[in-house]
Short mmCIF file of C-alpha atoms and ligand atoms in Angstrom, two decimals:
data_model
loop_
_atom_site.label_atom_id
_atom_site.label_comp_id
_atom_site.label_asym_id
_atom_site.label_seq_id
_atom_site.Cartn_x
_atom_site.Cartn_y
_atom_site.Cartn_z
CA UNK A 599 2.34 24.97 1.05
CA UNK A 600 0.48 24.00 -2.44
CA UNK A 601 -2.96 23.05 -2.16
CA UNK A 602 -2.67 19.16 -0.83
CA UNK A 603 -4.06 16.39 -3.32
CA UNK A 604 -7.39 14.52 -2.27
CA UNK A 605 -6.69 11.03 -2.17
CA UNK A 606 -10.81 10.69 -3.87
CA UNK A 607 -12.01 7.27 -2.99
CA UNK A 608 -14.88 7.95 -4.48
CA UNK A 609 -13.43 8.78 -7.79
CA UNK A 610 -10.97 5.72 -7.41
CA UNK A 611 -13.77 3.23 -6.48
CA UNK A 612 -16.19 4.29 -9.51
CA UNK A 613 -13.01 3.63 -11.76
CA UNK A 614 -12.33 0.17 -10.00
CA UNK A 615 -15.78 -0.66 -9.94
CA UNK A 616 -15.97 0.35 -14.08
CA UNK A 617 -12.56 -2.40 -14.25
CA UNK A 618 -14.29 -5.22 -12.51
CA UNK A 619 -17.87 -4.53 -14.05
CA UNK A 620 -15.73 -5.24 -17.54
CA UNK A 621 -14.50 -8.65 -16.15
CA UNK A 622 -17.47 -9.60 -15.43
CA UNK A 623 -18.95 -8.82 -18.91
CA UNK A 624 -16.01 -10.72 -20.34
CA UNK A 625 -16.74 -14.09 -17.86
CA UNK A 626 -20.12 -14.06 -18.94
CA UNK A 627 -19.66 -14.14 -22.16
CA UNK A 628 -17.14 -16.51 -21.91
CA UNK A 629 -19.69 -18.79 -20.07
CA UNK A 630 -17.89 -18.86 -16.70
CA UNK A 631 -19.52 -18.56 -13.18
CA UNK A 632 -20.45 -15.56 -12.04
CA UNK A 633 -18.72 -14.49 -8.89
CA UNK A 634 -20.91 -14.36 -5.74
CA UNK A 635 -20.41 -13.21 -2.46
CA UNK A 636 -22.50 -13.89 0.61
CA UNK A 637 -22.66 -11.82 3.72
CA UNK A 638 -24.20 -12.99 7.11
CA UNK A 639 -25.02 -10.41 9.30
CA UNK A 640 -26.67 -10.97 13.11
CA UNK A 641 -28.85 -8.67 14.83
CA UNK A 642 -30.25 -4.99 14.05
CA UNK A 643 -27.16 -3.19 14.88
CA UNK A 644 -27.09 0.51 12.65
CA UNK A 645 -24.04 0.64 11.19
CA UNK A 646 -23.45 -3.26 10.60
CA UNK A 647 -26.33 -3.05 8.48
CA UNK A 648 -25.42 0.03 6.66
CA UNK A 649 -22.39 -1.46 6.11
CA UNK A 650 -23.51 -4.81 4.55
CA UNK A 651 -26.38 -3.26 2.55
CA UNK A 652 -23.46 -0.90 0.81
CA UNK A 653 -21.38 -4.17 0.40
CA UNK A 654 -24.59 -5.88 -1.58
CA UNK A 655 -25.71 -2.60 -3.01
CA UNK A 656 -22.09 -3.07 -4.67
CA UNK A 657 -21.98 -6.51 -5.96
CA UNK A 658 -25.28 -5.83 -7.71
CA UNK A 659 -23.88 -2.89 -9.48
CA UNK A 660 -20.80 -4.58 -10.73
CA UNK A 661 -23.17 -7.25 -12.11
CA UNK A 662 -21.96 -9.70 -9.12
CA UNK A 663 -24.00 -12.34 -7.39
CA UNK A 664 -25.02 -11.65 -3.96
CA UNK A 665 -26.81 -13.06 -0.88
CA UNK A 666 -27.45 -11.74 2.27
CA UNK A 667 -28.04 -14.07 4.84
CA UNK A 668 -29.74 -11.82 8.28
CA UNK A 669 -30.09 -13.89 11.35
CA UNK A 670 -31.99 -13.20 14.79
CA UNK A 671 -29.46 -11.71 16.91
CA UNK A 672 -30.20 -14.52 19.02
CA UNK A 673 -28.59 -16.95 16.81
CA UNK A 674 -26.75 -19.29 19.07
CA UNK A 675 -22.92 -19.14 18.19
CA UNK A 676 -24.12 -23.17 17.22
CA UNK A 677 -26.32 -21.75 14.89
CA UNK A 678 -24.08 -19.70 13.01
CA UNK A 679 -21.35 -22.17 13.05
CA UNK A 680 -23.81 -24.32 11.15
CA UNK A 681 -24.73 -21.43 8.63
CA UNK A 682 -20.65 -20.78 7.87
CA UNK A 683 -20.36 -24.70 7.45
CA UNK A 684 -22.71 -24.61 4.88
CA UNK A 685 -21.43 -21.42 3.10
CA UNK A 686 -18.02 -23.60 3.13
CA UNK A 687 -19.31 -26.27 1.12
CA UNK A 688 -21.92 -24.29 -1.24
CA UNK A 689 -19.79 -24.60 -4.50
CA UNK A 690 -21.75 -21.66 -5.52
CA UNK A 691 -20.47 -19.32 -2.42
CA UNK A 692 -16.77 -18.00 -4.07
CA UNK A 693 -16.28 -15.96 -0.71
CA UNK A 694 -18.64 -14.67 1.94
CA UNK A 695 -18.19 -12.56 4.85
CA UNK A 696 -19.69 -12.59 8.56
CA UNK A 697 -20.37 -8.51 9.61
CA UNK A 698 -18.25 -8.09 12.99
CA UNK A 699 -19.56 -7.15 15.76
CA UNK A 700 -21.31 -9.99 16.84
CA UNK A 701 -23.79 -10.01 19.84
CA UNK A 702 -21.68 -10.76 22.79
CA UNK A 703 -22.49 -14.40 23.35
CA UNK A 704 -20.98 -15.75 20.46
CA UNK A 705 -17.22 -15.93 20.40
CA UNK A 706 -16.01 -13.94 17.17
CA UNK A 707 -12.72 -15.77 16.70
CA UNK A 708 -14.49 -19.02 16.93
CA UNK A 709 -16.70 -17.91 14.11
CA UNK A 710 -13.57 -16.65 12.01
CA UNK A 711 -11.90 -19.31 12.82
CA UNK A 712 -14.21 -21.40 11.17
CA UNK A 713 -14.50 -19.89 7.60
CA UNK A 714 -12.36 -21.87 4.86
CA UNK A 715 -9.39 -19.43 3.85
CA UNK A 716 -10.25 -19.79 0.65
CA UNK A 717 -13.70 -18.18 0.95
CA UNK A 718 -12.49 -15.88 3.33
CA UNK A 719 -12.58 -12.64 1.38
CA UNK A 720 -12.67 -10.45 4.63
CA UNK A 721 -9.05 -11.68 5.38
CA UNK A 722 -9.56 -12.14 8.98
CA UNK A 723 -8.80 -15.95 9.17
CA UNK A 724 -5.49 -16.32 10.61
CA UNK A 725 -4.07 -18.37 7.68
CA UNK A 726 -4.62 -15.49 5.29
CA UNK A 727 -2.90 -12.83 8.18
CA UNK A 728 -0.43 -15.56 8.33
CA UNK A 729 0.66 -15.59 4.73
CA UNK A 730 -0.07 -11.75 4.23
CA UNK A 731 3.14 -11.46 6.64
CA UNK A 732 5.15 -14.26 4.62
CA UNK A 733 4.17 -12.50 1.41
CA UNK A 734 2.65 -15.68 0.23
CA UNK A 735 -0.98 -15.11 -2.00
CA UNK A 736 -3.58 -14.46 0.88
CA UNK A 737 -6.98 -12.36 0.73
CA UNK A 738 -5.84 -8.94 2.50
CA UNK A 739 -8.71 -7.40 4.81
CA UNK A 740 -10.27 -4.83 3.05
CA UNK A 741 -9.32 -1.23 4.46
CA UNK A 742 -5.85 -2.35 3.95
CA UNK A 743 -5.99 -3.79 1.06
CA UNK A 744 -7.68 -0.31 -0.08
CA UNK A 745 -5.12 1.73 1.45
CA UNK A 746 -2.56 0.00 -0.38
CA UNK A 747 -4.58 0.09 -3.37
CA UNK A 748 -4.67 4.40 -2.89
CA UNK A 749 -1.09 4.85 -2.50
CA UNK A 750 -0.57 2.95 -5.34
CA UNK A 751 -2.82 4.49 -7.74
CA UNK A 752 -2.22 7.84 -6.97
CA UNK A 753 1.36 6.77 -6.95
CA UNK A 754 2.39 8.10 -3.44
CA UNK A 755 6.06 7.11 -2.66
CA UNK A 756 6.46 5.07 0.28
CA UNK A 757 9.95 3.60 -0.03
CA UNK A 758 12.35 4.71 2.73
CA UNK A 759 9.84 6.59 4.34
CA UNK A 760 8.91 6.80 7.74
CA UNK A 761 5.08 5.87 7.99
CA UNK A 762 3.44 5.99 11.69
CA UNK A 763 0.33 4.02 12.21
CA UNK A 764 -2.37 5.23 14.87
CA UNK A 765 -4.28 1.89 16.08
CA UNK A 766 -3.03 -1.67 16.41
CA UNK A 767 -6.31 -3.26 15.92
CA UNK A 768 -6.22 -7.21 14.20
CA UNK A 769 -7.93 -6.03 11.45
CA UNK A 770 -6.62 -2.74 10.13
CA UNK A 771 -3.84 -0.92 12.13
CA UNK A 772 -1.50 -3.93 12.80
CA UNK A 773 -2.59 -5.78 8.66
CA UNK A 774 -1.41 -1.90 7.70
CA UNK A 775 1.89 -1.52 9.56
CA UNK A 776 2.74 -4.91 8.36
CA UNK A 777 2.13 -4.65 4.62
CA UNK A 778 4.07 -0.84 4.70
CA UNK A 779 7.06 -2.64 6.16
CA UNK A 780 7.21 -5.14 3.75
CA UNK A 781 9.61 -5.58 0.70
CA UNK A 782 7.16 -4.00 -2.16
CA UNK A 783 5.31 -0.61 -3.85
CA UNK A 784 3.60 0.55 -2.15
CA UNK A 785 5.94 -0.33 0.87
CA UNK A 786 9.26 -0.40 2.34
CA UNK A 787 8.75 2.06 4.69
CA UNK A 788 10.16 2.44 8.73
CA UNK A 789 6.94 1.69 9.98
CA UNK A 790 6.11 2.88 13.44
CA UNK A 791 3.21 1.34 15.28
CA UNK A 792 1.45 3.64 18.30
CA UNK A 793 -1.28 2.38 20.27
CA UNK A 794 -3.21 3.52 23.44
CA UNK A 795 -0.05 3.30 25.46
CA UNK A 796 2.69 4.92 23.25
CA UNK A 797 4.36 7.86 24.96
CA UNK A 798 5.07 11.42 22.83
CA UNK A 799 2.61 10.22 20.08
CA UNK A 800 2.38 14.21 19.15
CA UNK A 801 6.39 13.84 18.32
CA UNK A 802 6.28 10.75 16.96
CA UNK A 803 3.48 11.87 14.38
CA UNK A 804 5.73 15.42 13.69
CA UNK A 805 8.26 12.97 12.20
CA UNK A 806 5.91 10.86 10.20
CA UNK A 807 6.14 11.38 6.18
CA UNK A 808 3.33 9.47 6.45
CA UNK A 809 0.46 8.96 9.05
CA UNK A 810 -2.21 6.12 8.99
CA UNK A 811 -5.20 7.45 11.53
CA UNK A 812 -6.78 4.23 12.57
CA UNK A 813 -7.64 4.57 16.22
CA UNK A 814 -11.59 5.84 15.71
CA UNK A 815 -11.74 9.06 18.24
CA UNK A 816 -12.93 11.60 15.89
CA UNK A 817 -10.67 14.79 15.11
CA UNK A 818 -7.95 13.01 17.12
CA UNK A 819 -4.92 14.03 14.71
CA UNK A 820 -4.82 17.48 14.88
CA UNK A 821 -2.44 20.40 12.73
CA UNK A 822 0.48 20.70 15.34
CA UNK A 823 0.65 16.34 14.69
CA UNK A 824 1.75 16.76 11.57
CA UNK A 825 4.79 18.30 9.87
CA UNK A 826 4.54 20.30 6.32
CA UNK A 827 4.51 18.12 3.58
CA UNK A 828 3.29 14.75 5.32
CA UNK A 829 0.55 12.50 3.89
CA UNK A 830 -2.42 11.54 5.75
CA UNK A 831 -4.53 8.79 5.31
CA UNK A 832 -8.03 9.04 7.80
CA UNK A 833 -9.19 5.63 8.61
CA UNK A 834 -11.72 6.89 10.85
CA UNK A 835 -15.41 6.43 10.94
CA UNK A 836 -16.99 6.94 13.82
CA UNK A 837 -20.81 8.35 14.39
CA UNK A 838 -22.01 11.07 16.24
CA UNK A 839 -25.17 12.43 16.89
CA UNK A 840 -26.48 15.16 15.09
CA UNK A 841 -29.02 17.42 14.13
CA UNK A 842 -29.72 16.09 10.71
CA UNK A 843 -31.95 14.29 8.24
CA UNK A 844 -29.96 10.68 9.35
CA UNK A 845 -29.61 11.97 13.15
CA UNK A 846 -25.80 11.32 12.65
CA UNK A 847 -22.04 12.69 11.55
CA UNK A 848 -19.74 10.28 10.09
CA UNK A 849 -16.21 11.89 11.33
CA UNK A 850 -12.73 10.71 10.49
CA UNK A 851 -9.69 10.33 12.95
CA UNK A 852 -8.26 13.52 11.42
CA UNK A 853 -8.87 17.10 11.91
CA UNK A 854 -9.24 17.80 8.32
CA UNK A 855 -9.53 21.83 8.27
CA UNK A 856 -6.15 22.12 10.10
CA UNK A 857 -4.58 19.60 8.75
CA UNK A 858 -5.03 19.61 5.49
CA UNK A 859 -3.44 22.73 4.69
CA UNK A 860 0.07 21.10 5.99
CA UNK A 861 -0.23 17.77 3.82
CA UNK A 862 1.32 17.00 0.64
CA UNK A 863 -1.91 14.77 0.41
CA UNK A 864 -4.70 14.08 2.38
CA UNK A 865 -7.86 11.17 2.14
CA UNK A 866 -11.00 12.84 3.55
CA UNK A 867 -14.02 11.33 5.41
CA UNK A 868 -16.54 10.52 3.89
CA UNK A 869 -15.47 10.53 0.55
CA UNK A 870 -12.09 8.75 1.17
CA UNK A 871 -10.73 5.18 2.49
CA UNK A 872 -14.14 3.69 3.20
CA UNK A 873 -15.09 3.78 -0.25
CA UNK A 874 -12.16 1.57 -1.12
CA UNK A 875 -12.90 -0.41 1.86
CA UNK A 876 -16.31 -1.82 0.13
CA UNK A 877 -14.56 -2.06 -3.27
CA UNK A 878 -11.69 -4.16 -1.77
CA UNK A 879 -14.40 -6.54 -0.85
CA UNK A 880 -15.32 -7.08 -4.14
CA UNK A 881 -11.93 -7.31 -5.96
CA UNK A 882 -11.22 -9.65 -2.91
CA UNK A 883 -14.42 -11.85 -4.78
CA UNK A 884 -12.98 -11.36 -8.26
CA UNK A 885 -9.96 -12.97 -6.80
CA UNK A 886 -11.78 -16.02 -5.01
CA UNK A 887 -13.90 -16.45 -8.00
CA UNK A 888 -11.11 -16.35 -10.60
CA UNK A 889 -8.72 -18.91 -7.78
CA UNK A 890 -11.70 -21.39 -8.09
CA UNK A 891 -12.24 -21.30 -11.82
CA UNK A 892 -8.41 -23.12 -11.66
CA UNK A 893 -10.12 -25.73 -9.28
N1 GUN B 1338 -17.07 -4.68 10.74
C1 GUN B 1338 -16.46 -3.51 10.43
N2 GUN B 1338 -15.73 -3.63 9.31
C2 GUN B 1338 -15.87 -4.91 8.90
C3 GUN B 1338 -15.36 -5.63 7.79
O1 GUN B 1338 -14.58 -5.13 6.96
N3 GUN B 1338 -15.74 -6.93 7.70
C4 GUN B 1338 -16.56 -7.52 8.62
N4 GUN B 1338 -16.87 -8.80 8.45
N5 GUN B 1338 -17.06 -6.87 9.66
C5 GUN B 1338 -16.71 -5.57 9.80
#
C-alpha cells in the first residue's frame, strides 16, 4: 500500500482560520458588527479549561470578539440559568457556548435546553439536532461539523460507501452517523452505528471503507480492524498520565503505527480532528453573526 494521506487539521484550520480572518477584515471595513462569541465555563476542571482557553485563544486571532465568562463551580444550576438568560438577550452575544461537563448538581440538558437556537453555536440544543436531521439550516456541533468539513476539503469520496461509526454519543457519534447518511457531499454513505453493545465490531470495522473512532479508549482501533485501503478518521482525545513537561499524553481512539500503513488516509491525534473541532466553533460564529446582520 502507498503511503496513506494525513488528513492535517492543522494545516486545514490555519487555512480556514486565514478565510474567516479575511471576512472579518471585509465587515469591518464595511462598518458591520464584529462577531463575538462568549463561553461560560464552571469549575477548575483541566481539560474544560484547556479547551475554552484554545476556543478564545482562537477568536482573538481571527480578529473575533470574545468573552469568557468563569463561574465558581458552585454555581447553583439557578445561577447559571440566569447567566444563559442574559447571554440570550445581550444583542451583542451572536453565539456563546456553555463548556460540558458540568459539576454534577446542575442538570446539563436543562442548561442546553435553555440557550436560544439561534445563539447556540455548539449545536447541542435539540432544535438545531432536530433540523440537522431534516436538513433544514441548523448550527452543526463542532467535531462534526469539522469532520464533514475534512472529507470535503480533502475531497474524500463518501457516496455509496459503507462508513462505520465507533460511539453513539449525543454530541458527536450519533450528529456524525446522521449527517454521513444523509442526501449530500460529503455523504450518502451506508452508515453503520456500533456502540458498547454491538457484537463482531472487529468484522464490522474489516468492512468499513470508512471508520469514524469516536468512543474515547485510547488505541482502541487496532491494524487487524481495518481492511487495506479504508479511511480513518480518530476522534479520540483522551489523557493519560505521563512522564512529561505537561504530566500528560493526548491519545486518539486509533492505533496509528499499525494502522496507518493499511489506510488510504488517515487523521492523526494531535494534529488532526480537534483542530477543526475549535475552528468549527468559530465558522459556527461567522454564521450566527452573519444570520443576525439579516435581523
Ligand atoms: N466539552 C467537550 N467538547 C465540548 C464542546 O464541543 N462544547 C462544549 N460546550 N463542551 C464540550
Amino acid at each position: 500500500m502507498a503511503q496513506p494521506i494525513i488528513l492535517d487539521g492543522k494545516k486545514l484550520s490555519t487555512e480556514i482560520q486565514d478565510e474567516i480572518r479575511k471576512k472579518i477584515d471585509i465587515r469591518r471595513t464595511a462598518g458591520l458588527k464584529i462577531p463575538h462569541l462568549a463561553a461560560v465555563l464552571v469549575g477548575n476542571d483541566g481539560a474544560s479549561t484547556t479547551y475554552v482557553n484554545s476556543k478564545i485563544r482562537l477568536c482573538k486571532s481571527v480578529g473575533m470578539q470574545s468573552t469568557l465568562i468563569h463561574l465558581d463551580a458552585s454555581t447553583s444550576e439557578e445561577e447559571l440559568l440566569r447567566v444563559v438568560h442574559d447571554l440570550n438577550t445581550n444583542p451583542d452575544i451572536d453565539g456563546f457556548i456553555v463548556q460540558l461537563p458540568l459539576p454534577k448538581h446542575i442538570q446539563e440538558m436543562h442548561i442546553v435546553e435553555a440557550i436560544d437556537p439561534s445563539k447556540d453555536v455548539d449545536g447541542f440544543h435539540p432544535v438545531n439536532l432536530g433540523r440537522m436531521q431534516l436538513g433544514l439550516p441548523a448550527f452543526i456541533s463542532a467535531t462534526p461539523a469539522g469532520i464533514m468539513t475534512m472529507l470535503s476539503r480533502y475531497h474524500i469520496d463518501t457516496a455509496g460507501k459503507h462508513c462505520v461509526v465507533i460511539g453513539r454519543s449525543n454530541n458527536v457519534g450519533t450528529p456524525m452517523s446522521l449527517l454521513l447518511s444523509r442526501n449530500t457531499n460529503p455523504g450518502n454513505c451506508t452508515v453503520t452505528l456500533c456502540h458498547s453493545r454491538t457484537k463482531n465490531l472487529t468484522e464490522i470495522c474489516r468492512s468499513a471503507d470508512i471508520i469514524i473512532a469516536a468512543l474515547g479508549k485510547p488505541k482502541f482501533v487496532t491494524g487487524d480492524m481495518v481492511k487495506e485501503g479504508a479511511v480513518v478518521i480518530d476522534i479520540g482525545i483522551s489523557r493519560v498520565d505521563a512522564d512529561n513537561e505537561k504530566g500528560y499524553l493526548i491519545l486518539g481512539d486509533v492505533d496509528f503505527p499499525n494502522v496507518a500503513p493499511k489506510c488510504s488516509a488517515i487523521s492523526p491525534v494531535p494534529g488532526g480532528v480537534g483542530l477543526m473541532t475549535v475552528v468549527s466553533l468559530i465558522m459556527n460564529t461567522m454564521q450566527a453573526a452573519e444570520s443576525r446582520d439579516k435581523l
